[in-house]
């Protein structure tokens, strides 16, 4: 990996243990940085910046495994969540936060941070868990997920959760916002990148294709869209609802680069996101499995929105060791 892809560069470099100059944004729920977790995350980033590919793959796999276990425990405890989609997007989130995004958990509003938007906002537990591994807020706050007045609601809120760039939930909104963010950063002369993760089912929303057309026209090379292509949506397969293929060709027709990768291969994801640009936005179509890692959830449509009972939770955690 190139250090420039894994290291935050601020006047006091957070990735190497420095402290950002400005204060952390605290959400309305009182979520504050976890300094111990921030230290661990910075050490991980430093190791990844100097690791060979095999060691990098192992470290990212371990990070993703921990996220998956916490996701299952959090959803089971809350009695609410989207386990299937959370597990399919986990490797994407682990790769981005473990080795790509230039962010500072001690200063969520650092002006030169990369902007990350989870357009498939119903998979908030995977995002919240990932944010805790970076130290944006303490992991014990996950126990309040979906509780009355908790900042950790079923869909992420920018006003409540540090590290969340825009509130998402209604599908088809994340990419249009991401295009606007990328345009704004360009106007400011910022080198910050914008990454949007979308569900494949939400690509049936026309707003995404209006945004894609705009991004292609403006040649927003700082913008990356990652599609969590697990082939399932609420109630059915995407192919039964509204066929999306040939998906890569559609993105190319709108002026984007498009690559297809195994969405559970961390190094393939890393290469796809960080490869040099040819002056255009890039779409990474990440082929994933809904419910990845839990045999009775994998590729099962009913786990789009279903909560494991205590025995299923036990079995899932055993499989995710």
mmCIF file of C-alpha atoms in Angstrom:
data_model
loop_
_atom_site.group_PDB
_atom_site.id
_atom_site.type_symbol
_atom_site.label_atom_id
_atom_site.label_comp_id
_atom_site.label_asym_id
_atom_site.label_seq_id
_atom_site.Cartn_x
_atom_site.Cartn_y
_atom_site.Cartn_z
ATOM 1 C CA UNK A 1 0.000 0.000 0.000
ATOM 2 C CA UNK A 2 1.080 3.543 -0.593
ATOM 3 C CA UNK A 3 1.409 5.596 2.592
ATOM 4 C CA UNK A 4 -0.563 8.375 0.931
ATOM 5 C CA UNK A 5 -3.527 6.025 0.773
ATOM 6 C CA UNK A 6 -3.392 5.017 4.410
ATOM 7 C CA UNK A 7 -2.062 8.003 6.301
ATOM 8 C CA UNK A 8 -3.903 11.112 7.401
ATOM 9 C CA UNK A 9 -1.915 14.223 6.640
ATOM 10 C CA UNK A 10 -2.789 17.159 8.863
ATOM 11 C CA UNK A 11 -0.394 19.636 10.475
ATOM 12 C CA UNK A 12 -0.382 17.283 13.467
ATOM 13 C CA UNK A 13 -0.806 13.903 11.824
ATOM 14 C CA UNK A 14 -3.556 11.920 13.637
ATOM 15 C CA UNK A 15 -2.462 8.691 11.941
ATOM 16 C CA UNK A 16 0.916 8.928 13.631
ATOM 17 C CA UNK A 17 -0.477 9.797 17.043
ATOM 18 C CA UNK A 18 -0.832 13.585 16.773
ATOM 19 C CA UNK A 19 -3.766 15.643 17.919
ATOM 20 C CA UNK A 20 -5.912 17.611 15.523
ATOM 21 C CA UNK A 21 -6.028 21.343 16.002
ATOM 22 C CA UNK A 22 -9.799 21.691 16.174
ATOM 23 C CA UNK A 23 -12.283 20.136 18.566
ATOM 24 C CA UNK A 24 -14.392 17.069 17.943
ATOM 25 C CA UNK A 25 -18.000 17.400 16.849
ATOM 26 C CA UNK A 26 -20.254 15.964 19.511
ATOM 27 C CA UNK A 27 -23.666 14.783 18.398
ATOM 28 C CA UNK A 28 -26.855 15.694 20.207
ATOM 29 C CA UNK A 29 -26.636 12.312 21.897
ATOM 30 C CA UNK A 30 -23.393 13.253 23.616
ATOM 31 C CA UNK A 31 -21.199 10.839 21.676
ATOM 32 C CA UNK A 32 -17.547 11.680 22.258
ATOM 33 C CA UNK A 33 -14.302 10.206 20.932
ATOM 34 C CA UNK A 34 -12.855 7.088 22.518
ATOM 35 C CA UNK A 35 -9.156 7.913 22.869
ATOM 36 C CA UNK A 36 -8.070 4.311 23.486
ATOM 37 C CA UNK A 37 -9.843 3.100 20.361
ATOM 38 C CA UNK A 38 -8.399 6.007 18.378
ATOM 39 C CA UNK A 39 -4.910 4.970 19.444
ATOM 40 C CA UNK A 40 -5.502 1.371 18.357
ATOM 41 C CA UNK A 41 -6.913 2.506 15.021
ATOM 42 C CA UNK A 42 -3.950 4.798 14.363
ATOM 43 C CA UNK A 43 -1.548 1.959 15.117
ATOM 44 C CA UNK A 44 -3.465 -0.274 12.725
ATOM 45 C CA UNK A 45 -3.236 2.359 9.996
ATOM 46 C CA UNK A 46 0.470 2.722 10.590
ATOM 47 C CA UNK A 47 1.006 -1.053 10.381
ATOM 48 C CA UNK A 48 -1.025 -1.273 7.191
ATOM 49 C CA UNK A 49 0.973 1.552 5.642
ATOM 50 C CA UNK A 50 4.121 -0.555 5.972
ATOM 51 C CA UNK A 51 2.766 -4.114 5.601
ATOM 52 C CA UNK A 52 3.080 -6.508 2.711
ATOM 53 C CA UNK A 53 -0.105 -7.597 0.975
ATOM 54 C CA UNK A 54 -0.521 -10.832 2.910
ATOM 55 C CA UNK A 55 -0.229 -9.072 6.259
ATOM 56 C CA UNK A 56 -2.587 -6.323 5.096
ATOM 57 C CA UNK A 57 -5.181 -8.867 4.004
ATOM 58 C CA UNK A 58 -4.952 -10.656 7.352
ATOM 59 C CA UNK A 59 -5.306 -7.429 9.341
ATOM 60 C CA UNK A 60 -8.341 -6.274 7.357
ATOM 61 C CA UNK A 61 -9.946 -9.715 7.636
ATOM 62 C CA UNK A 62 -9.503 -9.612 11.420
ATOM 63 C CA UNK A 63 -11.020 -6.127 11.542
ATOM 64 C CA UNK A 64 -14.021 -7.270 9.493
ATOM 65 C CA UNK A 65 -14.523 -10.371 11.626
ATOM 66 C CA UNK A 66 -14.714 -8.273 14.775
ATOM 67 C CA UNK A 67 -17.205 -5.912 13.147
ATOM 68 C CA UNK A 68 -19.419 -8.823 12.100
ATOM 69 C CA UNK A 69 -19.516 -10.292 15.604
ATOM 70 C CA UNK A 70 -20.442 -6.932 17.094
ATOM 71 C CA UNK A 71 -23.130 -6.388 14.456
ATOM 72 C CA UNK A 72 -24.845 -9.654 15.392
ATOM 73 C CA UNK A 73 -24.660 -8.920 19.103
ATOM 74 C CA UNK A 74 -25.978 -5.389 18.639
ATOM 75 C CA UNK A 75 -28.941 -6.391 16.484
ATOM 76 C CA UNK A 76 -29.813 -9.282 18.780
ATOM 77 C CA UNK A 77 -29.684 -7.040 21.840
ATOM 78 C CA UNK A 78 -31.792 -4.311 20.261
ATOM 79 C CA UNK A 79 -34.325 -6.600 18.619
ATOM 80 C CA UNK A 80 -34.022 -4.500 15.462
ATOM 81 C CA UNK A 81 -31.751 -4.284 12.447
ATOM 82 C CA UNK A 82 -30.805 -5.433 8.974
ATOM 83 C CA UNK A 83 -28.406 -8.290 9.601
ATOM 84 C CA UNK A 84 -28.118 -9.509 6.011
ATOM 85 C CA UNK A 85 -27.098 -6.185 4.498
ATOM 86 C CA UNK A 86 -24.879 -5.307 7.448
ATOM 87 C CA UNK A 87 -22.880 -8.486 6.933
ATOM 88 C CA UNK A 88 -22.613 -8.035 3.166
ATOM 89 C CA UNK A 89 -21.221 -4.489 3.457
ATOM 90 C CA UNK A 90 -18.813 -5.198 6.334
ATOM 91 C CA UNK A 91 -15.754 -5.984 4.226
ATOM 92 C CA UNK A 92 -16.262 -2.807 2.228
ATOM 93 C CA UNK A 93 -16.434 -0.700 5.393
ATOM 94 C CA UNK A 94 -13.466 -2.460 6.990
ATOM 95 C CA UNK A 95 -11.329 -1.827 3.903
ATOM 96 C CA UNK A 96 -12.324 1.819 3.590
ATOM 97 C CA UNK A 97 -11.839 2.733 7.251
ATOM 98 C CA UNK A 98 -8.936 0.390 7.789
ATOM 99 C CA UNK A 99 -6.822 1.408 4.827
ATOM 100 C CA UNK A 100 -8.280 4.138 2.621
ATOM 101 C CA UNK A 101 -10.266 6.997 4.119
ATOM 102 C CA UNK A 102 -8.362 9.983 5.471
ATOM 103 C CA UNK A 103 -10.430 10.828 8.524
ATOM 104 C CA UNK A 104 -9.708 11.823 12.101
ATOM 105 C CA UNK A 105 -11.984 10.368 14.798
ATOM 106 C CA UNK A 106 -10.674 12.984 17.251
ATOM 107 C CA UNK A 107 -11.841 15.730 14.886
ATOM 108 C CA UNK A 108 -14.770 14.493 12.754
ATOM 109 C CA UNK A 109 -15.066 17.877 11.039
ATOM 110 C CA UNK A 110 -11.408 18.181 10.008
ATOM 111 C CA UNK A 111 -11.781 20.217 6.764
ATOM 112 C CA UNK A 112 -9.509 18.032 4.651
ATOM 113 C CA UNK A 113 -11.091 14.735 5.663
ATOM 114 C CA UNK A 114 -12.400 12.363 3.040
ATOM 115 C CA UNK A 115 -16.197 12.270 2.991
ATOM 116 C CA UNK A 116 -17.922 8.915 3.367
ATOM 117 C CA UNK A 117 -21.650 8.461 2.790
ATOM 118 C CA UNK A 118 -23.507 5.223 3.469
ATOM 119 C CA UNK A 119 -26.433 5.624 1.108
ATOM 120 C CA UNK A 120 -27.938 2.292 2.198
ATOM 121 C CA UNK A 121 -28.597 3.857 5.585
ATOM 122 C CA UNK A 122 -30.678 0.943 6.885
ATOM 123 C CA UNK A 123 -27.360 -0.861 7.415
ATOM 124 C CA UNK A 124 -26.497 1.582 10.164
ATOM 125 C CA UNK A 125 -25.288 -1.040 12.642
ATOM 126 C CA UNK A 126 -22.365 -1.971 10.389
ATOM 127 C CA UNK A 127 -21.477 1.718 10.058
ATOM 128 C CA UNK A 128 -21.831 2.459 13.782
ATOM 129 C CA UNK A 129 -19.706 -0.552 14.656
ATOM 130 C CA UNK A 130 -17.027 0.480 12.184
ATOM 131 C CA UNK A 131 -17.008 4.000 13.598
ATOM 132 C CA UNK A 132 -16.434 2.597 17.088
ATOM 133 C CA UNK A 133 -13.428 0.603 15.877
ATOM 134 C CA UNK A 134 -11.925 3.918 14.757
ATOM 135 C CA UNK A 135 -12.808 5.642 18.017
ATOM 136 C CA UNK A 136 -15.432 8.126 16.851
ATOM 137 C CA UNK A 137 -17.385 7.082 19.958
ATOM 138 C CA UNK A 138 -17.140 4.267 22.548
ATOM 139 C CA UNK A 139 -18.236 0.775 21.566
ATOM 140 C CA UNK A 140 -20.356 0.407 24.699
ATOM 141 C CA UNK A 141 -22.745 2.999 23.279
ATOM 142 C CA UNK A 142 -23.799 0.377 20.726
ATOM 143 C CA UNK A 143 -25.881 -1.148 23.499
ATOM 144 C CA UNK A 144 -28.248 1.790 23.109
ATOM 145 C CA UNK A 145 -28.893 1.123 19.419
ATOM 146 C CA UNK A 146 -32.556 1.815 18.582
ATOM 147 C CA UNK A 147 -33.417 2.612 22.210
ATOM 148 C CA UNK A 148 -35.732 5.595 22.886
ATOM 149 C CA UNK A 149 -33.814 8.881 22.549
ATOM 150 C CA UNK A 150 -30.600 7.096 21.576
ATOM 151 C CA UNK A 151 -28.470 8.927 18.997
ATOM 152 C CA UNK A 152 -27.903 5.536 17.370
ATOM 153 C CA UNK A 153 -31.185 5.212 15.535
ATOM 154 C CA UNK A 154 -32.097 2.755 12.815
ATOM 155 C CA UNK A 155 -30.795 5.182 10.196
ATOM 156 C CA UNK A 156 -27.679 7.313 10.725
ATOM 157 C CA UNK A 157 -28.087 10.982 11.579
ATOM 158 C CA UNK A 158 -25.375 13.538 10.952
ATOM 159 C CA UNK A 159 -26.651 15.711 13.790
ATOM 160 C CA UNK A 160 -26.441 12.856 16.305
ATOM 161 C CA UNK A 161 -23.425 10.734 15.344
ATOM 162 C CA UNK A 162 -19.849 11.988 14.841
ATOM 163 C CA UNK A 163 -18.386 10.539 11.651
ATOM 164 C CA UNK A 164 -21.711 10.521 9.791
ATOM 165 C CA UNK A 165 -21.531 12.998 6.902
ATOM 166 C CA UNK A 166 -25.189 13.040 5.907
ATOM 167 C CA UNK A 167 -28.370 11.511 7.247
ATOM 168 C CA UNK A 168 -29.512 8.604 5.088
ATOM 169 C CA UNK A 169 -32.389 6.196 5.028
ATOM 170 C CA UNK A 170 -34.624 6.977 2.036
ATOM 171 C CA UNK A 171 -32.819 5.169 -0.756
ATOM 172 C CA UNK A 172 -31.447 7.008 -3.748
ATOM 173 C CA UNK A 173 -30.269 10.043 -1.777
ATOM 174 C CA UNK A 174 -26.658 9.215 -0.941
ATOM 175 C CA UNK A 175 -25.139 9.488 -4.396
ATOM 176 C CA UNK A 176 -26.828 12.815 -5.276
ATOM 177 C CA UNK A 177 -25.530 14.247 -1.990
ATOM 178 C CA UNK A 178 -22.101 12.769 -2.710
ATOM 179 C CA UNK A 179 -21.984 14.442 -6.103
ATOM 180 C CA UNK A 180 -22.801 17.782 -4.510
ATOM 181 C CA UNK A 181 -20.116 17.235 -1.875
ATOM 182 C CA UNK A 182 -17.519 16.368 -4.515
ATOM 183 C CA UNK A 183 -18.410 19.489 -6.512
ATOM 184 C CA UNK A 184 -18.120 21.618 -3.395
ATOM 185 C CA UNK A 185 -14.720 20.180 -2.497
ATOM 186 C CA UNK A 186 -13.490 20.854 -6.013
ATOM 187 C CA UNK A 187 -14.640 24.468 -5.804
ATOM 188 C CA UNK A 188 -12.704 24.817 -2.560
ATOM 189 C CA UNK A 189 -9.586 23.384 -4.167
ATOM 190 C CA UNK A 190 -9.588 20.497 -1.697
ATOM 191 C CA UNK A 191 -7.858 17.189 -2.398
ATOM 192 C CA UNK A 192 -10.359 15.335 -0.193
ATOM 193 C CA UNK A 193 -12.120 12.360 -1.712
ATOM 194 C CA UNK A 194 -15.808 11.434 -1.574
ATOM 195 C CA UNK A 195 -16.881 7.790 -1.297
ATOM 196 C CA UNK A 196 -20.500 6.651 -1.438
ATOM 197 C CA UNK A 197 -21.602 3.083 -0.706
ATOM 198 C CA UNK A 198 -24.912 2.135 -2.305
ATOM 199 C CA UNK A 199 -27.111 -0.913 -2.199
ATOM 200 C CA UNK A 200 -27.825 -2.573 -5.509
ATOM 201 C CA UNK A 201 -31.578 -2.479 -4.937
ATOM 202 C CA UNK A 202 -31.522 1.288 -4.552
ATOM 203 C CA UNK A 203 -30.089 1.619 -8.052
ATOM 204 C CA UNK A 204 -33.669 1.240 -9.180
ATOM 205 C CA UNK A 205 -34.138 4.830 -7.962
ATOM 206 C CA UNK A 206 -33.829 7.258 -10.862
ATOM 207 C CA UNK A 207 -32.145 9.900 -8.706
ATOM 208 C CA UNK A 208 -28.979 7.803 -8.719
ATOM 209 C CA UNK A 209 -28.740 7.909 -12.494
ATOM 210 C CA UNK A 210 -29.331 11.668 -12.609
ATOM 211 C CA UNK A 211 -26.457 12.006 -10.139
ATOM 212 C CA UNK A 212 -24.287 9.604 -12.116
ATOM 213 C CA UNK A 213 -24.899 11.600 -15.292
ATOM 214 C CA UNK A 214 -23.929 14.832 -13.537
ATOM 215 C CA UNK A 215 -20.765 13.311 -12.051
ATOM 216 C CA UNK A 216 -19.721 11.933 -15.415
ATOM 217 C CA UNK A 217 -20.338 15.260 -17.130
ATOM 218 C CA UNK A 218 -18.289 17.108 -14.515
ATOM 219 C CA UNK A 219 -15.553 14.444 -14.544
ATOM 220 C CA UNK A 220 -15.516 14.205 -10.765
ATOM 221 C CA UNK A 221 -12.406 12.074 -10.436
ATOM 222 C CA UNK A 222 -12.429 12.492 -6.644
ATOM 223 C CA UNK A 223 -15.741 10.632 -6.401
ATOM 224 C CA UNK A 224 -16.059 6.874 -5.902
ATOM 225 C CA UNK A 225 -19.290 4.891 -5.779
ATOM 226 C CA UNK A 226 -19.117 1.395 -4.299
ATOM 227 C CA UNK A 227 -22.129 -0.813 -5.014
ATOM 228 C CA UNK A 228 -22.833 -3.559 -2.480
ATOM 229 C CA UNK A 229 -23.994 -6.004 -5.145
ATOM 230 C CA UNK A 230 -25.508 -8.813 -3.082
ATOM 231 C CA UNK A 231 -28.387 -9.371 -5.503
ATOM 232 C CA UNK A 232 -31.131 -9.147 -2.883
ATOM 233 C CA UNK A 233 -33.448 -6.420 -1.689
ATOM 234 C CA UNK A 234 -36.394 -6.349 0.664
ATOM 235 C CA UNK A 235 -38.688 -9.152 -0.375
ATOM 236 C CA UNK A 236 -37.029 -10.390 -3.547
ATOM 237 C CA UNK A 237 -33.965 -10.638 -5.727
ATOM 238 C CA UNK A 238 -33.051 -7.487 -7.570
ATOM 239 C CA UNK A 239 -33.306 -9.398 -10.849
ATOM 240 C CA UNK A 240 -36.936 -10.252 -10.110
ATOM 241 C CA UNK A 241 -37.815 -6.671 -9.212
ATOM 242 C CA UNK A 242 -35.991 -4.711 -11.895
ATOM 243 C CA UNK A 243 -33.009 -6.151 -13.746
ATOM 244 C CA UNK A 244 -29.807 -4.139 -13.375
ATOM 245 C CA UNK A 245 -27.412 -5.908 -15.693
ATOM 246 C CA UNK A 246 -25.231 -5.104 -17.560
ATOM 247 C CA UNK A 247 -24.533 -2.890 -14.555
ATOM 248 C CA UNK A 248 -20.916 -1.963 -15.263
ATOM 249 C CA UNK A 249 -21.757 -0.942 -18.819
ATOM 250 C CA UNK A 250 -24.488 1.368 -17.544
ATOM 251 C CA UNK A 251 -22.027 3.242 -15.342
ATOM 252 C CA UNK A 252 -19.559 3.493 -18.221
ATOM 253 C CA UNK A 253 -22.302 4.891 -20.442
ATOM 254 C CA UNK A 254 -22.692 7.734 -17.920
ATOM 255 C CA UNK A 255 -19.010 8.598 -18.162
ATOM 256 C CA UNK A 256 -17.648 6.606 -15.226
ATOM 257 C CA UNK A 257 -14.860 4.109 -14.905
ATOM 258 C CA UNK A 258 -16.368 0.827 -13.714
ATOM 259 C CA UNK A 259 -14.640 -2.198 -12.201
ATOM 260 C CA UNK A 260 -16.114 -5.382 -10.764
ATOM 261 C CA UNK A 261 -14.497 -7.150 -7.814
ATOM 262 C CA UNK A 262 -15.155 -9.755 -5.148
ATOM 263 C CA UNK A 263 -16.645 -7.585 -2.406
ATOM 264 C CA UNK A 264 -15.230 -9.844 0.296
ATOM 265 C CA UNK A 265 -11.651 -9.674 -1.013
ATOM 266 C CA UNK A 266 -10.079 -6.814 0.931
ATOM 267 C CA UNK A 267 -7.069 -6.404 -1.330
ATOM 268 C CA UNK A 268 -9.209 -6.422 -4.472
ATOM 269 C CA UNK A 269 -11.400 -3.741 -2.923
ATOM 270 C CA UNK A 270 -8.358 -1.734 -1.876
ATOM 271 C CA UNK A 271 -6.829 -1.885 -5.337
ATOM 272 C CA UNK A 272 -10.104 -0.939 -7.001
ATOM 273 C CA UNK A 273 -10.659 2.107 -4.799
ATOM 274 C CA UNK A 274 -7.087 3.446 -4.782
ATOM 275 C CA UNK A 275 -5.884 2.777 -8.342
ATOM 276 C CA UNK A 276 -4.874 5.915 -10.296
ATOM 277 C CA UNK A 277 -7.749 7.764 -11.949
ATOM 278 C CA UNK A 278 -8.185 8.673 -15.577
ATOM 279 C CA UNK A 279 -10.020 11.936 -14.905
ATOM 280 C CA UNK A 280 -13.419 10.361 -14.294
ATOM 281 C CA UNK A 281 -15.476 9.168 -11.312
ATOM 282 C CA UNK A 282 -15.144 5.479 -10.523
ATOM 283 C CA UNK A 283 -17.773 2.877 -9.713
ATOM 284 C CA UNK A 284 -16.627 -0.262 -7.905
ATOM 285 C CA UNK A 285 -19.210 -3.018 -8.215
ATOM 286 C CA UNK A 286 -18.491 -5.231 -5.213
ATOM 287 C CA UNK A 287 -20.009 -8.674 -5.633
ATOM 288 C CA UNK A 288 -21.090 -9.717 -2.157
ATOM 289 C CA UNK A 289 -23.215 -12.272 -0.329
ATOM 290 C CA UNK A 290 -26.037 -11.054 1.860
ATOM 291 C CA UNK A 291 -25.550 -12.419 5.380
ATOM 292 C CA UNK A 292 -21.872 -13.178 4.688
ATOM 293 C CA UNK A 293 -20.261 -15.416 7.295
ATOM 294 C CA UNK A 294 -23.412 -16.906 8.814
ATOM 295 C CA UNK A 295 -24.504 -20.026 6.959
ATOM 296 C CA UNK A 296 -28.239 -19.772 7.657
ATOM 297 C CA UNK A 297 -28.313 -16.090 6.649
ATOM 298 C CA UNK A 298 -26.237 -16.227 3.480
ATOM 299 C CA UNK A 299 -28.129 -15.329 0.305
ATOM 300 C CA UNK A 300 -31.476 -15.523 2.106
ATOM 301 C CA UNK A 301 -33.927 -12.738 1.337
ATOM 302 C CA UNK A 302 -35.716 -13.035 4.686
ATOM 303 C CA UNK A 303 -32.599 -11.777 6.471
ATOM 304 C CA UNK A 304 -32.935 -8.363 4.898
ATOM 305 C CA UNK A 305 -34.904 -7.312 7.978
ATOM 306 C CA UNK A 306 -34.962 -10.068 10.580
ATOM 307 C CA UNK A 307 -33.552 -10.401 14.084
ATOM 308 C CA UNK A 308 -31.841 -13.604 15.229
ATOM 309 C CA UNK A 309 -33.318 -15.281 18.283
ATOM 310 C CA UNK A 310 -30.982 -16.256 21.150
ATOM 311 C CA UNK A 311 -30.114 -19.638 19.675
ATOM 312 C CA UNK A 312 -29.511 -18.186 16.217
ATOM 313 C CA UNK A 313 -27.359 -15.498 17.795
ATOM 314 C CA UNK A 314 -25.270 -18.149 19.542
ATOM 315 C CA UNK A 315 -24.841 -20.133 16.333
ATOM 316 C CA UNK A 316 -23.982 -17.008 14.323
ATOM 317 C CA UNK A 317 -21.319 -15.911 16.808
ATOM 318 C CA UNK A 318 -19.825 -19.399 16.757
ATOM 319 C CA UNK A 319 -19.557 -19.288 12.970
ATOM 320 C CA UNK A 320 -18.022 -15.810 13.076
ATOM 321 C CA UNK A 321 -15.143 -16.724 15.405
#
